[in-house]
Short mmCIF file of C-alpha atoms and ligand atoms in Angstrom, two decimals:
data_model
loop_
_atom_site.label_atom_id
_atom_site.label_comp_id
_atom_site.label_asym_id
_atom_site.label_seq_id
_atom_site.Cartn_x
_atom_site.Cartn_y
_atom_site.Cartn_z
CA UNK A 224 15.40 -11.50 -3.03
CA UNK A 225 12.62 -9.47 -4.79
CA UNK A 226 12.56 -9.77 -8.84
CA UNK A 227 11.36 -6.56 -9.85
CA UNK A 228 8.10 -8.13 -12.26
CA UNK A 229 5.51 -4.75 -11.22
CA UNK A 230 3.49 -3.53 -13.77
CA UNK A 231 1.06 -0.69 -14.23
CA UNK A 232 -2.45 -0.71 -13.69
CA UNK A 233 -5.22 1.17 -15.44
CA UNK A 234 -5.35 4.02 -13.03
CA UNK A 235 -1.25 3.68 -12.87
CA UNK A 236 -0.19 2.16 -9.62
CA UNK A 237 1.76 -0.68 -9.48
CA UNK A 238 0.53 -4.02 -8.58
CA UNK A 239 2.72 -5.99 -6.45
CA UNK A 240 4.02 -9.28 -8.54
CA UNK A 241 7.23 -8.87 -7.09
CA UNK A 242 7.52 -11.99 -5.02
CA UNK A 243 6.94 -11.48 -1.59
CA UNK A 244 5.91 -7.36 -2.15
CA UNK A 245 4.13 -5.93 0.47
CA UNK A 246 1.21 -4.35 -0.86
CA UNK A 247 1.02 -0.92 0.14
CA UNK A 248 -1.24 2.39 -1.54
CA UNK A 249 1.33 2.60 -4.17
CA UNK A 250 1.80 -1.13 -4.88
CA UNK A 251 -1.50 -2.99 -4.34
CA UNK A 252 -1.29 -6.57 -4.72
CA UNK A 253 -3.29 -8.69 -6.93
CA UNK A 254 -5.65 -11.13 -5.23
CA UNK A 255 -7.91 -13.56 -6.22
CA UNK A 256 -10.63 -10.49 -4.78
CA UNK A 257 -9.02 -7.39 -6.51
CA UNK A 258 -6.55 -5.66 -5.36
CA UNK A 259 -5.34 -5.53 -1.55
CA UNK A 260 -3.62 -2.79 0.34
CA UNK A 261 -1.83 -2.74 4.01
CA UNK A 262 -1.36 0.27 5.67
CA UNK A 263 0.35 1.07 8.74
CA UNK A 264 -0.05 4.57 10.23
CA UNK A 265 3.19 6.89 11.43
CA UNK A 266 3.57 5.00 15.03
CA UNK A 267 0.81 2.71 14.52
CA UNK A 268 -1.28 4.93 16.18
CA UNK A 269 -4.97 6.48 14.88
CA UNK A 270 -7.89 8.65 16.71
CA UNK A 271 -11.23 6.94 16.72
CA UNK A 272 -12.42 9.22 13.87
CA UNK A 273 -9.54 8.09 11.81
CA UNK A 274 -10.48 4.65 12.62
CA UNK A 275 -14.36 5.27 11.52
CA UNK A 276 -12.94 6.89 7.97
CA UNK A 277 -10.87 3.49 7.66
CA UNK A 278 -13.90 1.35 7.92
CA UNK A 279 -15.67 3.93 5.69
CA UNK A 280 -13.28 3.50 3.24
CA UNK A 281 -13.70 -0.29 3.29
CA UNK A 282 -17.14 -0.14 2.74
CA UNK A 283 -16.89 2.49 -0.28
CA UNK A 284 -13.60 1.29 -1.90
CA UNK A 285 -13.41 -2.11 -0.77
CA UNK A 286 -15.45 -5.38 -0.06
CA UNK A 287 -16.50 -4.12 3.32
CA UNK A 288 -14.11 -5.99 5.22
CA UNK A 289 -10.81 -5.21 7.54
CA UNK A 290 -8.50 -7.50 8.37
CA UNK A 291 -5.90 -7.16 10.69
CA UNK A 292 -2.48 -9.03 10.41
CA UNK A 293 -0.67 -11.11 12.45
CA UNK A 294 2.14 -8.00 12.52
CA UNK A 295 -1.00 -5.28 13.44
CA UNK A 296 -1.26 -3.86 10.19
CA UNK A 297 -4.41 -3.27 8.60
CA UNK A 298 -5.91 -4.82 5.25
CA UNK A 299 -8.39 -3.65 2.63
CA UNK A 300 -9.28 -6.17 0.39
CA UNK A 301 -11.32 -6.20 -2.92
CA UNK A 302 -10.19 -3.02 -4.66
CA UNK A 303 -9.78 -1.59 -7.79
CA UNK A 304 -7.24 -0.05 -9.64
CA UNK A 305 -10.03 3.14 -10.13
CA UNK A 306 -10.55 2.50 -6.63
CA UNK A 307 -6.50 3.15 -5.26
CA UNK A 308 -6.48 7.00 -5.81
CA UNK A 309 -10.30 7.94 -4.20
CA UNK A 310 -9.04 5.51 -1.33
CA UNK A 311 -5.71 7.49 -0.71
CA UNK A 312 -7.16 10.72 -0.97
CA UNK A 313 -9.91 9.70 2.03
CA UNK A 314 -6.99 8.50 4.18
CA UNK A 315 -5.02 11.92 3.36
CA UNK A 316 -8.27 13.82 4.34
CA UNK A 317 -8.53 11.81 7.55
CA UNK A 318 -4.71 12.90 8.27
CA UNK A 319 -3.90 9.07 8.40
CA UNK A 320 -0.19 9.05 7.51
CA UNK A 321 1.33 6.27 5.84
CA UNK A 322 4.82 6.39 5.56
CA UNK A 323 6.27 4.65 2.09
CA UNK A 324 8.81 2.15 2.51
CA UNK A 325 9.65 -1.16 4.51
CA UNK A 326 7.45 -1.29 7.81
CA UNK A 327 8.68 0.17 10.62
CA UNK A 328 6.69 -1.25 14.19
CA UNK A 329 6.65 -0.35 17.72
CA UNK A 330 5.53 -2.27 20.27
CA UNK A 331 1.38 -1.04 20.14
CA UNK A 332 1.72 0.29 23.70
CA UNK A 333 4.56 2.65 22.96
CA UNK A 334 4.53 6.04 24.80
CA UNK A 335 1.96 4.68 27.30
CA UNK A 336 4.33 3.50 30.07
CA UNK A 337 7.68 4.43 31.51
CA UNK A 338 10.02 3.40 28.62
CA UNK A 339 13.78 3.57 28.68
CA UNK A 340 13.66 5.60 25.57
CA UNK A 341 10.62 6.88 23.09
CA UNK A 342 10.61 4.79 20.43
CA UNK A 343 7.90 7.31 18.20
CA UNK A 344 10.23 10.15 18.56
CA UNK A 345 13.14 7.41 16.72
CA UNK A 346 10.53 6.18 14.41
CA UNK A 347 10.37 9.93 13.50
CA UNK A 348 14.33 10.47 13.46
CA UNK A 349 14.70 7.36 11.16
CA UNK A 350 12.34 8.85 8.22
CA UNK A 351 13.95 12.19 8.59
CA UNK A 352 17.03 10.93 8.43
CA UNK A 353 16.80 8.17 5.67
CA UNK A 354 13.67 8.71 3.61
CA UNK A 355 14.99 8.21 -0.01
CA UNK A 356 16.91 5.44 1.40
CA UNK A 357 13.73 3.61 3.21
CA UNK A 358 11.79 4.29 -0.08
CA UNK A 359 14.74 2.56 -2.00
CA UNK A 360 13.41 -0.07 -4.45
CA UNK A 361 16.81 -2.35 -4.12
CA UNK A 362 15.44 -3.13 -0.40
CA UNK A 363 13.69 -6.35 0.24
CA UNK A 364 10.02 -5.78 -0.45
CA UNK A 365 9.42 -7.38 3.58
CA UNK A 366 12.04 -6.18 5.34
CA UNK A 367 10.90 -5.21 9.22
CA UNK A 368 12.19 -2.83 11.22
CA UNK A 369 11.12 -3.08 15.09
CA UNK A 370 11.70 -0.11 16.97
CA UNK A 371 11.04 -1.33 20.63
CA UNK A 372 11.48 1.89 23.48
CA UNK A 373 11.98 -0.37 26.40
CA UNK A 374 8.47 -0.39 28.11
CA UNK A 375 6.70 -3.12 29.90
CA UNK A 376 4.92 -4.86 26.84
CA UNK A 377 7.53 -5.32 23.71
CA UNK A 378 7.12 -6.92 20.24
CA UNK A 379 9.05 -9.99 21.55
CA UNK A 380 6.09 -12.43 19.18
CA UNK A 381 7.33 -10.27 15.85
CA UNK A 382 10.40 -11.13 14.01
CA UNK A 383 12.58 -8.28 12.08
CA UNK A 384 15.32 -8.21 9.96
CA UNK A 385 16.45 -4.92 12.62
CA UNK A 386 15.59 -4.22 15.77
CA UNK A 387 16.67 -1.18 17.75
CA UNK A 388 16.41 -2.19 21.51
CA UNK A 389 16.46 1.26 23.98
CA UNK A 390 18.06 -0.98 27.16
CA UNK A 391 18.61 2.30 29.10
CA UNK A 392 17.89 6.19 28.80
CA UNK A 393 18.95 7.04 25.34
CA UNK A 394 20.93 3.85 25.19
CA UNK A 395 19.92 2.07 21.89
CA UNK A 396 21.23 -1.47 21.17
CA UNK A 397 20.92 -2.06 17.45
CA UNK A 398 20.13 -6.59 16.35
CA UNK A 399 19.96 -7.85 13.18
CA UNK A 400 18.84 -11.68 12.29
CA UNK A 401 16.24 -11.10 14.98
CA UNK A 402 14.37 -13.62 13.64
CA UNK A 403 16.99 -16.30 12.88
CA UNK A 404 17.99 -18.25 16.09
CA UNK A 405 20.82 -15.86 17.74
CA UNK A 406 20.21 -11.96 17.11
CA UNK A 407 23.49 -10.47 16.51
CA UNK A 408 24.16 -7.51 18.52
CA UNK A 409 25.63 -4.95 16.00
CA UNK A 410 26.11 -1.00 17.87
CA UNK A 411 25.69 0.19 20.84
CA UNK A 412 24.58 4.43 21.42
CA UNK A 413 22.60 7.33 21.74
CA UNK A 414 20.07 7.61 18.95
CA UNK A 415 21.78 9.57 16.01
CA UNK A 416 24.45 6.60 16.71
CA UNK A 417 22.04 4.21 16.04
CA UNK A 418 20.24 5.58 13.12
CA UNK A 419 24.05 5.69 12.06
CA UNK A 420 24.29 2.23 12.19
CA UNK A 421 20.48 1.33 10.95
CA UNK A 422 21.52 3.19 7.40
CA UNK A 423 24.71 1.41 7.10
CA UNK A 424 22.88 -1.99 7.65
CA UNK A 425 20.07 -0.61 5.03
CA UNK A 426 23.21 0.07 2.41
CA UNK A 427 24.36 -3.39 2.59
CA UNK A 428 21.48 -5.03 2.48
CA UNK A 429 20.29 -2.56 -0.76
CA UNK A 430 24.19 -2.94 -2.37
CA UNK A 431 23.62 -7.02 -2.29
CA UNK A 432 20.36 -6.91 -4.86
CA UNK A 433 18.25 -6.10 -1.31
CA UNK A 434 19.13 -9.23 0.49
CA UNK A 435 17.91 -11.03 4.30
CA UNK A 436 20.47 -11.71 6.52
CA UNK A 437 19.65 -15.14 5.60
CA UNK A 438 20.81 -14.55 2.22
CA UNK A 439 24.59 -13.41 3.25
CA UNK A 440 27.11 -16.35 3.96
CA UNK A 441 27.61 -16.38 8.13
CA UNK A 442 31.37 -15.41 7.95
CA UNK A 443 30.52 -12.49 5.40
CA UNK A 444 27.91 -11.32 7.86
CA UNK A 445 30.05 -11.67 10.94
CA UNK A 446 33.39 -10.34 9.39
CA UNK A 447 30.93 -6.95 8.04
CA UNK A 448 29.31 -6.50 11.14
CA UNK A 449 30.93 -7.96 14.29
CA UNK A 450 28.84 -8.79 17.24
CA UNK A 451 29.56 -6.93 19.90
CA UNK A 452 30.82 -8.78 22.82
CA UNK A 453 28.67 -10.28 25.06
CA UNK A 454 27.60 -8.39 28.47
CA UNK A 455 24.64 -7.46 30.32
CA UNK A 456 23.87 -5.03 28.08
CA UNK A 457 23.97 -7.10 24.59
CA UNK A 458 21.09 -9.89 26.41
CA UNK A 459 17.73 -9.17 25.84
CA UNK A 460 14.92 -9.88 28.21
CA UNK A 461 12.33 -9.92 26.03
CA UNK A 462 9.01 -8.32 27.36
CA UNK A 463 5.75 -9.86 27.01
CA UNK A 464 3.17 -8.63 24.36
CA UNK A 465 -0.01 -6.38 25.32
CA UNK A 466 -2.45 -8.89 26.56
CA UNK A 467 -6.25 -8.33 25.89
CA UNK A 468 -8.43 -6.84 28.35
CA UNK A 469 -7.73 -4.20 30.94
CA UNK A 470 -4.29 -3.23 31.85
CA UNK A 471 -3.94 -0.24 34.09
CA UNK A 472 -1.19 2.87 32.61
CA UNK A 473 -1.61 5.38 35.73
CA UNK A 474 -4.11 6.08 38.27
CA UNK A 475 -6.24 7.34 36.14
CA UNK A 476 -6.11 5.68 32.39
CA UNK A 477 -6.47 1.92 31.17
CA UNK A 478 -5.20 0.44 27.97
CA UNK A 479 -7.72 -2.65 26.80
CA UNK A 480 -6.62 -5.39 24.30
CA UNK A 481 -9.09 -6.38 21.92
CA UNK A 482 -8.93 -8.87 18.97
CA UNK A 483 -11.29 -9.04 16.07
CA UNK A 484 -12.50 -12.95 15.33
CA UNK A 485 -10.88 -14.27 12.84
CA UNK A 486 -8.36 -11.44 12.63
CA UNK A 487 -10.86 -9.77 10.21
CA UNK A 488 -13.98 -6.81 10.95
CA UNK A 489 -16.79 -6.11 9.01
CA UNK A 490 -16.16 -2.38 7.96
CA UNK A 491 -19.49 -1.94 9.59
CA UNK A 492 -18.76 -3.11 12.74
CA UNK A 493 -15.83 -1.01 13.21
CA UNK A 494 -17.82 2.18 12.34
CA UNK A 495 -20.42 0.72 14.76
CA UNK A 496 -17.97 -0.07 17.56
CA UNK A 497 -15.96 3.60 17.06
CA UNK A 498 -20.13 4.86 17.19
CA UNK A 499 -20.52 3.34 20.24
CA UNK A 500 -17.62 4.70 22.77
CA UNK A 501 -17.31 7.50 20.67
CA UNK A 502 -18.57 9.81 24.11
CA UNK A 503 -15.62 8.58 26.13
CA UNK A 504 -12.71 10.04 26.48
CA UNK A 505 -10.22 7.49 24.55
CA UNK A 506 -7.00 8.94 22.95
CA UNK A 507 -6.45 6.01 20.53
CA UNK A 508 -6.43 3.17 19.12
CA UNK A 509 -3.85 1.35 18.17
CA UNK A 510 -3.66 -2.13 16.21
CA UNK A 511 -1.02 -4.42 17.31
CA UNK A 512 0.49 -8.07 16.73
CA UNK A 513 -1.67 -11.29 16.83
CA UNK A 514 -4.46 -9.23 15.02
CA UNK A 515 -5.37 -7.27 18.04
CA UNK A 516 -6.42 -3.56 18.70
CA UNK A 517 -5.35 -1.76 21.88
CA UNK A 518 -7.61 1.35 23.10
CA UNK A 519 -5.37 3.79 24.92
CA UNK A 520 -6.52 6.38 27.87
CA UNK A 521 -9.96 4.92 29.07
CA UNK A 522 -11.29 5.50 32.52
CA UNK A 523 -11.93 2.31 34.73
CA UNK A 524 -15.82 2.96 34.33
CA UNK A 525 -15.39 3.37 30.74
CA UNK A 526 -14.03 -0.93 30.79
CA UNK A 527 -17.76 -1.97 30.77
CA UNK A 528 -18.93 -0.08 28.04
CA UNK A 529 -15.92 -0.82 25.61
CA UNK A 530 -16.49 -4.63 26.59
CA UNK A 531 -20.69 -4.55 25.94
CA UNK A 532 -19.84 -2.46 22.24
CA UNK A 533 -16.97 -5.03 21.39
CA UNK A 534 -19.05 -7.91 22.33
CA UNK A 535 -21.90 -6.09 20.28
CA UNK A 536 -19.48 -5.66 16.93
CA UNK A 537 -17.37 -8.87 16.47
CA UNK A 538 -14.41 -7.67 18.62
CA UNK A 539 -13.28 -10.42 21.75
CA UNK A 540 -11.84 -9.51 25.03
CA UNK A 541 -10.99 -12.91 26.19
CA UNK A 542 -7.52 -14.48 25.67
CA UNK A 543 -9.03 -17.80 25.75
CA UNK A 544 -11.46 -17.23 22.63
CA UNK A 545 -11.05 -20.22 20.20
CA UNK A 546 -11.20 -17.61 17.28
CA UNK A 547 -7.54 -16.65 18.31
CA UNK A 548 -5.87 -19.64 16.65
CA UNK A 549 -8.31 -20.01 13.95
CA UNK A 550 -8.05 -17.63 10.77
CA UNK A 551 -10.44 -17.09 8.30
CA UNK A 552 -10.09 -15.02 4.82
CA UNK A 553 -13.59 -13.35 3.19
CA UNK A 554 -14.67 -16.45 1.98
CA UNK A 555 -17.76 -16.99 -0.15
CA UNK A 556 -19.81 -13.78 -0.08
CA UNK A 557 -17.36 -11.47 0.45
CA UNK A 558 -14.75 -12.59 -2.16
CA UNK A 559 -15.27 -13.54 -5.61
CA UNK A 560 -12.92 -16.54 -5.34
CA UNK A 561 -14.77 -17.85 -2.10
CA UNK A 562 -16.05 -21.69 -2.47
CA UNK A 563 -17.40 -21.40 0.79
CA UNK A 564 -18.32 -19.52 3.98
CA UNK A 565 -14.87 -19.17 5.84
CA UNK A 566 -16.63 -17.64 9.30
CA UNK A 567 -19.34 -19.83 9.01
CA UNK A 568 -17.78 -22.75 9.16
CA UNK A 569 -15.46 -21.51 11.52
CA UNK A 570 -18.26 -20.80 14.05
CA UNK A 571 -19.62 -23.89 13.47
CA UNK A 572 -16.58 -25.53 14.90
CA UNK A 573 -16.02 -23.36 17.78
CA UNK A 574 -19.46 -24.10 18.47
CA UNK A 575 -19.75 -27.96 17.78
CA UNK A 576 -16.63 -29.20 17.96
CA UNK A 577 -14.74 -27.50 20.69
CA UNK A 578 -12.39 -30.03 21.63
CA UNK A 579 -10.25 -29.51 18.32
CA UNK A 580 -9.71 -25.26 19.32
CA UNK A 581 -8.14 -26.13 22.65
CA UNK A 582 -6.21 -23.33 22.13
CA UNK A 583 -2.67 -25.32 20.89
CA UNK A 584 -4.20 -26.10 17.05
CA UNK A 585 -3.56 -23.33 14.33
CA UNK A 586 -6.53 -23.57 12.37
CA UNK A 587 -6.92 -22.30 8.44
CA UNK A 588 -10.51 -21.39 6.66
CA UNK A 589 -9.66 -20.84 3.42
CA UNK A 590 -12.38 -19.74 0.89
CA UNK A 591 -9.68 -20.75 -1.65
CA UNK A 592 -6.43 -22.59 -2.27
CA UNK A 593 -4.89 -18.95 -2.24
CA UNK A 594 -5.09 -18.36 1.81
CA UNK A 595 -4.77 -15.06 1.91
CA UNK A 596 -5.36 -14.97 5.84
CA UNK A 597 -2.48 -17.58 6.64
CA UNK A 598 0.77 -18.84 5.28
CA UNK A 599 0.82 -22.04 7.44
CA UNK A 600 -2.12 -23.58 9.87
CA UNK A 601 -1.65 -27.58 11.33
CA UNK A 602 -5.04 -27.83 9.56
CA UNK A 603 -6.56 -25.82 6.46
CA UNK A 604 -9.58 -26.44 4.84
CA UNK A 605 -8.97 -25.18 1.16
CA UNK A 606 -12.43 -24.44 -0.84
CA UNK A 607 -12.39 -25.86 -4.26
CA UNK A 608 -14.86 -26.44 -6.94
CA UNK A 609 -17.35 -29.42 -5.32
CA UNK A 610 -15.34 -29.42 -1.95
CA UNK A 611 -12.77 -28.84 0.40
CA UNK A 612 -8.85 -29.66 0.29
CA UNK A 613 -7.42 -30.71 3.34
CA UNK A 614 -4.30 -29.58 4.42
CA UNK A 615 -2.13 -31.26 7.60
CA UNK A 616 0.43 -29.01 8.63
CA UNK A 617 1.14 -26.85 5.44
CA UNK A 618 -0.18 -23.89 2.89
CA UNK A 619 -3.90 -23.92 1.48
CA UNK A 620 -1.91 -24.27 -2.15
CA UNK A 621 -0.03 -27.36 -0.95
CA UNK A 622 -1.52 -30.45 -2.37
CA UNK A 623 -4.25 -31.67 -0.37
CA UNK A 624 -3.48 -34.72 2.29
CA UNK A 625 -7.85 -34.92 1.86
CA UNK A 626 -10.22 -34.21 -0.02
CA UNK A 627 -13.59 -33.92 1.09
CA UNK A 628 -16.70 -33.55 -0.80
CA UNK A 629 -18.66 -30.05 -0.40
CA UNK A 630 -21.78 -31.81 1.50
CA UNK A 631 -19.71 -33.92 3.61
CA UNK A 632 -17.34 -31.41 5.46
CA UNK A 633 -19.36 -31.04 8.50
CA UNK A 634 -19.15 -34.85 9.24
CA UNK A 635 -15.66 -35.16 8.31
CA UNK A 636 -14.83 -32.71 11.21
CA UNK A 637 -17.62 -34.47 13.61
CA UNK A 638 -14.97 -37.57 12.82
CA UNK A 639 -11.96 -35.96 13.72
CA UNK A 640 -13.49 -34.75 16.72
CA UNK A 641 -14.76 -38.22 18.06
CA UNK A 642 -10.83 -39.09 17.08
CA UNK A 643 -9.13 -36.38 19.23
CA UNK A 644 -11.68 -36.96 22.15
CA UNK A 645 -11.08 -40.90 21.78
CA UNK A 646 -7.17 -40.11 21.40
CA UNK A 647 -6.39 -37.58 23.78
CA UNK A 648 -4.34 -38.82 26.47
CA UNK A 649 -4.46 -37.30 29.98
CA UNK A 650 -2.92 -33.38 29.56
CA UNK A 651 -2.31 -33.87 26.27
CA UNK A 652 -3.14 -31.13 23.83
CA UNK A 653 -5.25 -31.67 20.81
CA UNK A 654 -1.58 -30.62 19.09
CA UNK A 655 -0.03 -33.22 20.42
CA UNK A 656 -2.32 -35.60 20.32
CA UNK A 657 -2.80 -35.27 16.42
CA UNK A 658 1.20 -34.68 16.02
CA UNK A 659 1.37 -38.27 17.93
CA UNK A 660 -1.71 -39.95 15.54
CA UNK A 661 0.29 -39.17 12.54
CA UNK A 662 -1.14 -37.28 8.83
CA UNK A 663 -2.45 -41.20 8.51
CA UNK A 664 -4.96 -41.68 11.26
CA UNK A 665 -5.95 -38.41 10.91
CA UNK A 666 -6.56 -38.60 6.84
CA UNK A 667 -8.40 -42.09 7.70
CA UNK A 668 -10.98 -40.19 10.29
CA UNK A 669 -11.34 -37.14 8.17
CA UNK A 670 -12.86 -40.19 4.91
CA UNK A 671 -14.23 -42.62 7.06
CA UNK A 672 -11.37 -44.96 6.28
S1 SF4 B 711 -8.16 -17.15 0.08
FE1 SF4 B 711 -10.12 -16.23 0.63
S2 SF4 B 711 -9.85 -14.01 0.41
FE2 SF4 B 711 -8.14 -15.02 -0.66
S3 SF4 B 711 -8.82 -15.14 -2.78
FE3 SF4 B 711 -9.38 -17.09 -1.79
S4 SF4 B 711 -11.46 -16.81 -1.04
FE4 SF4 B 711 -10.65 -14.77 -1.53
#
């Protein structure tokens, strides 16, 4: 539950303290590297020029870096409080809307594909419909809204506190608790029926001090909202996510998946990369879950050239690209609270060490204990004053399971390496094979115990 701690900046926004606030234009939140701001765009959707006055506005408002989040919304980091108002006013020029209130997300695809219902045209129903209520302060500062139309690709990887499910032509199945272990099926109906139902769940949740379902006692939940009874209708089949690369929309157009390493772009690159297919003929771009960016409407001849420019400006097009479970904050350089050089050392493991990033370890570069680019990795390296904190399965702020001296980092990992590869047993993963080890052997490797 949020505890309403804001206070006014200088330039008189509100920084988010509230625990758990999402930081938005009119609540930046306080980092150890100024203040941050997420945005998400009306549908998640922007034009490649609105894309190039995003990365603009990193590099004159911000630290020159993007990040995208594991939910596909976009970061600015390192602002000011003079900074706020010159940054909204450049996204109002560039007509990128950002609607106030908890986040509502569509599956990044949306409106591509057949779909059983359109899911932008709800979106749009939903802020007609309830905008004081959605900008309500007695909602929970995180509270997600998915808004999924029924298409081939879903959001099945994001967890909401409401999802509205279109399982047939303007047939909208409204969940809540999507994210605890058994979504509850709460309404069944056309559209206006289910915005109906998505405001009296919003009430509730507002009239109980802006409460999670995980915050109301089971039988309170159950006895105020009954699941519907089970059928055909009430199971999900949950589609898979937008993968990266090519996927084909008609005869004609393409949709490509990209993901920026490390979940983060220079500001820079993205101008450079928008720059670069600029000539073709590409109706959007979209950011999505699992910090990726989808480009909508290409031809099949444009594929080449969006894969040389993406290659060109930090962006991958391979699934398999150990940079997708490794995340990495500024770091040193780009944020005042760095220790050390998050992508740098990142790189160097990719490079050097491969057989830790076999694609089942979450990995954590964290300029600082904050870890602002990841709540929980199986292994964080924490920069602190003379070193690194080592972190087994946790938050960069949890107390370190190692500590490792600045200069000896690179030999600490060359250890854990030589462990894993000595370890590994046949088709296990380097998961596994550190879960099986224990937080002991692998503390022992990491100081040459
Ligand atoms: S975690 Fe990284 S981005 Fe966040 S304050 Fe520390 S160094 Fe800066």
């Amino acid at each position: 539950m949020a505890s309403a701690q804001s206070h006014h900046t200088d330039a008189g926004v509100v920084a988010a303290s509230r625990r758990g606030a999402c930081p938005s234009l009119a609540e930046p939140m306080q980092t150890g590297d100024g203040l941050l701001v997420r945005l998400r765009s009306r549908h998640g959707v922007l034009t490649l020029q609105q894309c190039r006055a995003l990365g603009e506005a990193a590099l004159r408002f911000g630290n020159g870096l993007l990040e995208i989040t594991a939910r596909g919304s976009i970061q600015i980091r390192g602002l000011t409080p003079e900074r706020i108002g010159p940054l909204a006013a450049a996204l109002h020029e560039a007509a990128i809307e950002i609607p106030k209130g908890p986040a509502i997300e569509l599956p990044p695809l949306h409106g591509l594909f057949h779909e059983n219902a359109n899911a932008a045209a709800l979106e749009d129903l939903v802020r007609q419909r309830l905008t004081a209520l959605l900008d309500s302060k007695k909602l929970a500062a995180k509270l997600s809204i998915v808004i999924d139309g029924g298409g081939p690709f879903g959001l099945s990887a994001v967890p909401a506190d409401i999802r509205l499910e279109a399982i047939g032509p303007e047939r909208w199945l409204v969940l809540i608790n999507t994210d605890g272990p058994k979504p509850l099926p709460v309404a069944l109906g056309n559209a206006g029926e289910a915005v109906d139902c998505l405001e009296k769940l919003l009430r509730f949740l507002a009239e109980n001090g802006g409460a999670r379902w995980r915050d109301i006692p089971p039988d309170r939940l159950h006895a105020t909202f009954p699941a519907l009874q089970e059928s055909s209708e009430t199971v999900i089949l949950a589609a898979p996510d937008a993968p990266l690369g090519p996927v084909q929309i008609d005869s004609a157009a393409i949709a490509y998946g990209l993901r920026a390493r490390f979940g983060q772009m220079r500001a820079a690159d993205l101008i450079g990369f928008v720059d670069d297919i600029s000539h073709l003929n590409i109706q959007s771009l979209r950011p999505g879950p699992g910090r990726c960016l989808f480009l909508a409407g290409l031809a099949k001849s444009d594929i080449d050239t969006v894969a040389d420019a993406a290659r060109r400006h930090g962006l991958s097009t391979d699934a398999n690209d150990p940079s997708i479970k490794m995340a990495a904050c500024a770091g040193a350089g780009a944020c005042a609270s760095g220790y050390y050089h998050t992508r740098v050392l990142g790189e160097a493991m990719i490079d050097r060490w491969p057989g830790i990033l076999d694609g089942s370890l979450a990995v954590h570069m964290s300029g600082c204990v904050k870890g602002c680019a990841e709540r929980r990795a199986a292994l964080t390296f924490a920069g602190v004053d003379g070193g690194y904190h080592v972190v087994l399965s946790g938050r960069a702020s949890d107390p370190p399971d190692a500590l490792i001296a600045g200069g000896d980092v690179e030999s600490a990992i060359e250890r854990l390496a030589r462990l894993i590869e000595a370890e590994k047993q046949g088709g296990e993963t380097t998961a596994s094979c550190l879960a099986r080890l224990g937080k002991k052997r692998i503390v022992g490797a990491l100081r040459q115990e």
